[in-house]
Amino acid sequence: MTLHGLKDELTPDAGRHLLGVVDFTTKSREITIDSSCPRVSVQLATTISDGFSEVWTTARPVTPGRYGEISYAADGEFLFCAFHLPESHTYADATEAAYADALALTSSLGYRPFRIWHYIGSLNDLNADGLEVYRDFCVGRARVLERHGITHDMPAATVIGAHGGGIVCYLLAHRSGTQVNLENPRQVPAYHYPRQYGPKAPNFARATHLATCDGAAFVYVSGTAGILGHATMHEGDVAGQCRLALDNIAHVIGSGNMFAHDIGSCEGHALTDLSTVKIYVRHRADIPVVREICDAAISGTADVAYLNADICRSDLLVEVEGIVA
Ligand code: 3HB
């Protein structure tokens, strides 16, 4: 299973099959599912020419399906699934129900999630009860995880603001790889965040290392911001936050952290090993300064997308996610 880059062209290479397609586009659309795989829209492009697609492919034939509100495709080793919750005054209940379906689907088919993305409209606005939409989402997610007895050891994740369209969530899961969810010793685990950040703590790892049954290895790095401990650093300073986010990623994927997590087969990685990167910038005007810092740190051959988006805390100005492949 590979991320076939961030591209405009959807035809998979010879011998490969589409597992899932995520369009970063100007409009929110329902998830479609045709004879091959689900196609998801995330409203995060400003103009048509800004748009691109994240294309997940596999070497094995794929079977698509639906389970409740979840659309999915699976190839016997990897599974892509997605749900879309329409715009609403509150999200906790719908999040809880859809997450429960996603967990039921993956576990009943024998897959384990290793990377989850969430794109949420009006992320930093208040819901009908006066709770920030991100925190409202966290309540729904926490409820279902608590019910499953999941306190920690969740995979890498992203939560980012979309320009509209409710909540879109998609995830990747595997059957027989070896998965290690990584923390960053410089950051408090998200599931231990204190109550000042919301009634229910977020629950995700800083990165997930996956050694696949095909002998490949990947590190999926969560959306990473300028946070040390649990505190936002460099308030109001997008360049400082960007450098700290990159430092945090370098630390998570570096040899010391791999060793600390007993990933003996992995010698560790550097920022230049990231092959696909999405960079979310709260204020469009900050994109050039963020681009200058990131371009100097990331390989020139990496696929990099800059998106103007809200981030889970109002004081965070930039967030970076990526994949070492
Ligand atoms: C999350 O709540 O799952 C999350 C939020 C982020 C970054 C990564 C994960 O802002």
Coordinates of C-alpha atoms and ligand atoms in Angstrom, one line a residue:
M1 CA 0.0 0.0 0.0
T2 CA 1.5 3.3 -1.0
L3 CA 0.5 6.9 -1.0
H4 CA 0.8 7.7 -4.7
G5 CA 1.8 11.3 -4.0
L6 CA -0.3 14.4 -4.0
K7 CA -1.3 14.5 -7.6
D8 CA -3.7 15.6 -10.2
E9 CA -3.7 12.3 -12.1
L10 CA -5.7 9.5 -10.7
T11 CA -4.7 6.6 -13.0
P12 CA -2.7 4.1 -10.9
D13 CA 0.6 2.8 -12.2
A14 CA 0.5 -0.5 -14.1
G15 CA -0.2 -3.4 -11.8
R16 CA -1.6 -1.2 -9.1
H17 CA -5.2 -0.7 -7.9
L18 CA -6.8 2.3 -6.2
L19 CA -7.6 1.8 -2.5
G20 CA -8.8 5.3 -1.7
V21 CA -8.8 8.8 -3.1
V22 CA -9.0 12.0 -1.1
D23 CA -9.6 15.1 -3.2
F24 CA -8.5 18.4 -1.5
T25 CA -10.9 20.7 -3.3
T26 CA -13.0 23.8 -3.2
K27 CA -16.3 22.1 -2.4
S28 CA -17.5 19.6 0.1
R29 CA -19.1 16.5 -1.6
E30 CA -20.6 13.3 -0.3
I31 CA -18.2 10.3 -0.3
T32 CA -18.7 8.3 -3.5
I33 CA -17.9 4.7 -3.9
D34 CA -17.7 3.1 -7.4
S35 CA -16.6 -0.3 -8.6
S36 CA -13.1 0.4 -7.3
C37 CA -12.8 2.4 -4.1
P38 CA -14.1 5.3 -2.0
R39 CA -13.5 8.9 -3.1
V40 CA -13.5 11.5 -0.4
S41 CA -13.6 15.3 -0.7
V42 CA -12.0 17.7 1.8
Q43 CA -12.9 21.3 1.4
L44 CA -9.4 22.9 1.8
A45 CA -8.5 24.3 -1.6
T46 CA -9.1 28.0 -2.3
T47 CA -9.1 27.8 -6.1
I48 CA -9.5 24.9 -8.4
S49 CA -5.8 25.1 -9.3
D50 CA -4.8 24.7 -5.6
G51 CA -6.6 21.4 -5.5
F52 CA -4.9 18.0 -5.5
S53 CA -5.7 14.4 -4.7
E54 CA -4.1 12.0 -2.2
V55 CA -4.1 8.7 -4.0
W56 CA -3.7 5.5 -2.0
T57 CA -2.8 2.4 -4.2
T58 CA -2.1 -1.2 -3.6
A59 CA -0.6 -4.1 -5.6
R60 CA -3.5 -6.4 -4.7
P61 CA -7.0 -6.3 -6.2
V62 CA -9.5 -4.3 -4.0
T63 CA -13.0 -5.0 -2.9
P64 CA -15.1 -1.9 -2.0
G65 CA -18.0 -1.9 0.4
R66 CA -20.3 0.0 2.8
Y67 CA -20.9 -0.6 6.5
G68 CA -23.5 1.8 8.0
E69 CA -22.2 5.3 7.2
I70 CA -18.7 4.0 6.4
S71 CA -17.4 3.6 2.9
Y72 CA -14.4 1.3 2.5
A73 CA -12.1 -0.7 0.3
A74 CA -9.9 -3.5 1.3
D75 CA -7.3 -5.8 -0.4
G76 CA -6.9 -8.5 2.2
E77 CA -3.9 -6.7 3.9
F78 CA -4.8 -3.0 3.8
L79 CA -8.1 -1.2 4.3
F80 CA -9.1 2.4 3.6
C81 CA -12.3 3.7 5.1
A82 CA -14.0 7.0 5.4
F83 CA -17.1 8.7 6.8
H84 CA -18.6 12.2 6.4
L85 CA -20.8 13.9 9.1
P86 CA -22.9 16.8 7.7
E87 CA -22.6 20.3 9.3
S88 CA -24.3 20.3 12.7
H89 CA -24.7 22.4 15.8
T90 CA -23.0 19.7 17.9
Y91 CA -20.8 16.8 16.8
A92 CA -20.1 14.6 19.9
D93 CA -23.0 12.1 19.3
A94 CA -22.5 11.7 15.6
T95 CA -18.8 11.4 16.0
E96 CA -19.3 8.7 18.7
A97 CA -21.6 6.7 16.4
A98 CA -19.5 7.0 13.3
Y99 CA -16.3 6.2 15.2
A100 CA -18.0 3.2 16.7
D101 CA -18.9 2.0 13.2
A102 CA -15.4 2.5 11.9
L103 CA -13.9 0.5 14.8
A104 CA -16.5 -2.2 14.4
L105 CA -15.8 -2.4 10.7
T106 CA -12.0 -2.6 11.0
S107 CA -12.0 -5.1 13.8
S108 CA -14.7 -7.4 12.3
L109 CA -12.7 -7.6 9.1
G110 CA -9.5 -8.2 11.1
Y111 CA -7.7 -4.9 10.4
R112 CA -6.0 -2.5 12.8
P113 CA -6.0 1.3 12.1
F114 CA -2.5 2.8 11.8
R115 CA -3.2 6.3 10.5
I116 CA -6.3 8.5 10.9
W117 CA -7.1 12.0 9.4
H118 CA -10.0 14.3 10.4
Y119 CA -11.0 17.5 8.6
I120 CA -13.6 19.6 10.5
G121 CA -15.4 22.7 9.4
S122 CA -15.5 25.7 11.9
L123 CA -12.9 23.9 14.0
N124 CA -12.2 26.7 16.4
D125 CA -15.8 28.1 16.5
L126 CA -18.2 27.4 19.4
N127 CA -20.9 24.8 18.9
A128 CA -24.5 25.3 20.1
D129 CA -23.5 24.5 23.7
G130 CA -20.7 27.0 23.7
L131 CA -18.0 24.3 23.4
E132 CA -15.3 24.7 20.7
V133 CA -16.0 22.4 17.8
Y134 CA -12.6 20.6 18.2
R135 CA -13.3 19.9 21.8
D136 CA -16.9 18.7 20.9
F137 CA -15.4 16.3 18.5
C138 CA -12.9 15.1 21.1
V139 CA -15.8 14.3 23.5
G140 CA -17.4 12.0 20.9
R141 CA -14.1 10.3 20.1
A142 CA -13.3 9.8 23.8
R143 CA -16.7 8.3 24.6
V144 CA -16.3 5.6 22.0
L145 CA -12.7 4.8 23.0
E146 CA -13.6 4.7 26.6
R147 CA -16.4 2.2 25.8
H148 CA -13.8 0.0 24.0
G149 CA -11.4 0.3 27.0
I150 CA -8.8 2.2 24.8
T151 CA -6.9 4.6 27.0
H152 CA -3.8 5.0 24.9
D153 CA -1.9 3.3 22.0
M154 CA -4.0 5.0 19.4
P155 CA -2.3 5.5 16.0
A156 CA -1.0 8.7 14.4
A157 CA -3.7 11.2 13.6
T158 CA -4.4 14.7 12.2
V159 CA -7.3 17.0 13.1
I160 CA -7.4 20.1 10.9
G161 CA -10.0 22.7 10.1
A162 CA -11.8 22.4 6.7
H163 CA -13.3 25.5 5.0
G164 CA -16.7 23.9 5.4
G165 CA -18.6 20.6 5.1
G166 CA -19.0 19.1 8.6
I167 CA -16.5 16.4 9.5
V168 CA -14.6 14.2 7.1
C169 CA -12.6 11.3 8.6
Y170 CA -10.6 8.7 6.7
L171 CA -8.2 6.0 8.0
L172 CA -5.8 3.3 6.9
A173 CA -5.7 -0.1 8.6
H174 CA -3.6 -3.2 8.1
R175 CA -3.9 -6.9 8.9
S176 CA -0.6 -8.5 9.5
G177 CA 2.1 -5.8 9.7
T178 CA 3.9 -4.8 12.9
Q179 CA 2.7 -1.5 14.3
V180 CA 4.4 0.6 16.9
N181 CA 2.7 3.9 18.0
L182 CA 5.4 6.5 18.9
E183 CA 5.3 9.2 21.5
N184 CA 7.6 12.2 21.7
P185 CA 9.3 12.5 25.1
R186 CA 9.4 16.3 24.6
Q187 CA 5.6 16.4 24.5
V188 CA 3.0 15.2 27.0
P189 CA 1.1 12.3 25.4
A190 CA -2.1 13.8 24.0
Y191 CA -4.3 11.5 26.1
H192 CA -2.7 13.0 29.2
Y193 CA -3.4 16.6 28.3
P194 CA -4.9 18.5 31.2
R195 CA -8.5 19.7 31.3
Q196 CA -7.6 23.3 30.3
Y197 CA -7.7 22.0 26.6
G198 CA -11.2 20.5 26.8
P199 CA -13.4 18.2 28.8
K200 CA -12.0 15.1 27.1
A201 CA -8.4 14.8 26.1
P202 CA -7.5 14.0 22.5
N203 CA -6.2 10.5 21.9
F204 CA -3.5 9.9 19.2
A205 CA 0.2 9.0 18.9
R206 CA 2.8 11.4 17.7
A207 CA 3.7 8.9 14.9
T208 CA 3.2 5.3 13.9
H209 CA 5.9 3.0 12.6
L210 CA 4.5 0.3 10.4
A211 CA 6.6 -2.7 9.1
T212 CA 4.4 -4.3 6.5
C213 CA 4.0 -7.9 5.6
D214 CA 5.7 -7.1 2.3
G215 CA 8.9 -6.1 4.0
A216 CA 8.4 -2.3 3.6
A217 CA 8.6 0.1 6.5
F218 CA 6.9 3.5 7.0
V219 CA 6.7 6.2 9.6
Y220 CA 3.4 8.1 9.6
V221 CA 3.9 11.4 11.5
S222 CA 0.9 13.0 13.1
G223 CA -0.1 16.6 12.6
T224 CA 2.7 18.2 14.6
A225 CA 2.8 21.8 16.0
G226 CA 4.9 24.1 18.2
I227 CA 4.1 22.4 21.4
L228 CA 6.5 21.4 24.2
G229 CA 5.1 19.5 27.2
H230 CA 1.5 20.4 26.6
A231 CA 2.1 24.1 26.1
T232 CA 1.9 26.1 22.9
M233 CA 5.3 27.8 22.4
H234 CA 6.3 30.9 20.4
E235 CA 2.8 32.5 20.7
G236 CA 2.2 34.8 17.7
D237 CA 5.5 33.8 16.0
V238 CA 4.8 31.6 13.1
A239 CA 8.4 31.1 12.2
G240 CA 9.3 30.0 15.8
Q241 CA 6.3 27.6 15.8
C242 CA 7.3 26.2 12.4
R243 CA 10.9 25.5 13.5
L244 CA 9.7 23.9 16.7
A245 CA 7.2 21.7 14.8
L246 CA 10.0 20.5 12.5
D247 CA 12.2 19.9 15.6
N248 CA 9.5 17.8 17.2
I249 CA 9.2 15.7 14.0
A250 CA 12.9 15.3 13.8
H251 CA 12.9 14.1 17.4
V252 CA 10.0 11.6 16.8
I253 CA 11.5 10.0 13.7
G254 CA 15.2 10.2 14.9
S255 CA 17.3 7.2 16.0
G256 CA 17.0 7.9 19.8
N257 CA 13.2 7.7 19.7
M258 CA 13.2 4.6 17.5
F259 CA 15.6 2.9 19.9
A260 CA 13.5 4.1 22.9
H261 CA 10.4 2.4 21.3
D262 CA 12.4 -0.9 20.7
I263 CA 12.2 -0.5 16.9
G264 CA 15.5 -2.3 16.5
S265 CA 15.1 -2.7 12.8
C266 CA 15.0 1.0 12.3
E267 CA 18.1 3.2 12.5
G268 CA 16.1 6.4 12.6
H269 CA 15.3 9.1 10.1
A270 CA 15.9 12.7 9.4
L271 CA 13.5 15.4 8.1
T272 CA 15.0 14.9 4.6
D273 CA 13.6 11.3 4.7
L274 CA 10.0 12.6 4.6
S275 CA 8.6 11.8 1.2
T276 CA 5.1 13.3 1.5
V277 CA 4.3 16.3 3.6
K278 CA 1.2 18.4 4.3
I279 CA 1.7 21.8 5.9
Y280 CA -1.2 23.6 7.4
V281 CA -0.9 27.4 7.9
R282 CA -3.6 29.3 9.8
H283 CA -3.1 32.7 8.0
R284 CA -2.6 32.6 4.3
A285 CA -0.2 35.5 4.5
D286 CA 2.2 33.3 6.5
I287 CA 2.6 30.7 3.8
P288 CA 5.7 32.3 2.3
V289 CA 7.7 32.4 5.6
V290 CA 6.6 28.8 6.4
R291 CA 7.5 27.7 2.9
E292 CA 11.0 29.2 3.2
I293 CA 11.6 27.3 6.5
C294 CA 10.2 24.0 5.4
D295 CA 11.8 24.0 2.0
A296 CA 15.2 24.4 3.7
A297 CA 14.5 21.4 5.9
I298 CA 12.6 19.0 3.7
S299 CA 14.0 17.1 0.6
G300 CA 13.5 18.9 -2.7
T301 CA 12.1 15.6 -4.1
A302 CA 9.4 15.3 -1.4
D303 CA 5.7 15.9 -2.4
V304 CA 4.8 18.9 -0.3
A305 CA 1.4 20.7 -0.1
Y306 CA 0.7 24.0 1.7
L307 CA -2.9 24.4 2.9
N308 CA -4.5 27.4 4.5
A309 CA -6.4 25.9 7.5
D310 CA -7.5 26.2 11.1
I311 CA -5.5 24.2 13.7
C312 CA -6.8 22.5 16.8
R313 CA -5.8 25.3 19.2
S314 CA -6.5 28.9 18.3
D315 CA -2.9 29.9 19.2
L316 CA -1.3 27.4 16.9
L317 CA -0.3 29.0 13.6
V318 CA 1.2 26.1 11.7
E319 CA 1.1 22.3 11.8
V320 CA 3.1 19.7 9.8
E321 CA 2.4 16.1 9.0
G322 CA 4.3 13.6 6.8
I323 CA 5.3 10.1 5.9
V324 CA 8.7 8.5 5.8
A325 CA 8.4 5.8 3.1
Ligands
3HB1 C1 -6.2 14.8 17.3 O1 -6.9 15.3 18.1 O2 -6.3 13.6 16.9 C2 -5.1 15.6 16.7 C3 -5.1 16.9 16.7 C4 -4.0 17.6 16.1 C5 -2.9 16.9 15.5 C6 -2.9 15.6 15.6 C7 -4.0 14.9 16.1 O3 -4.0 18.9 16.0

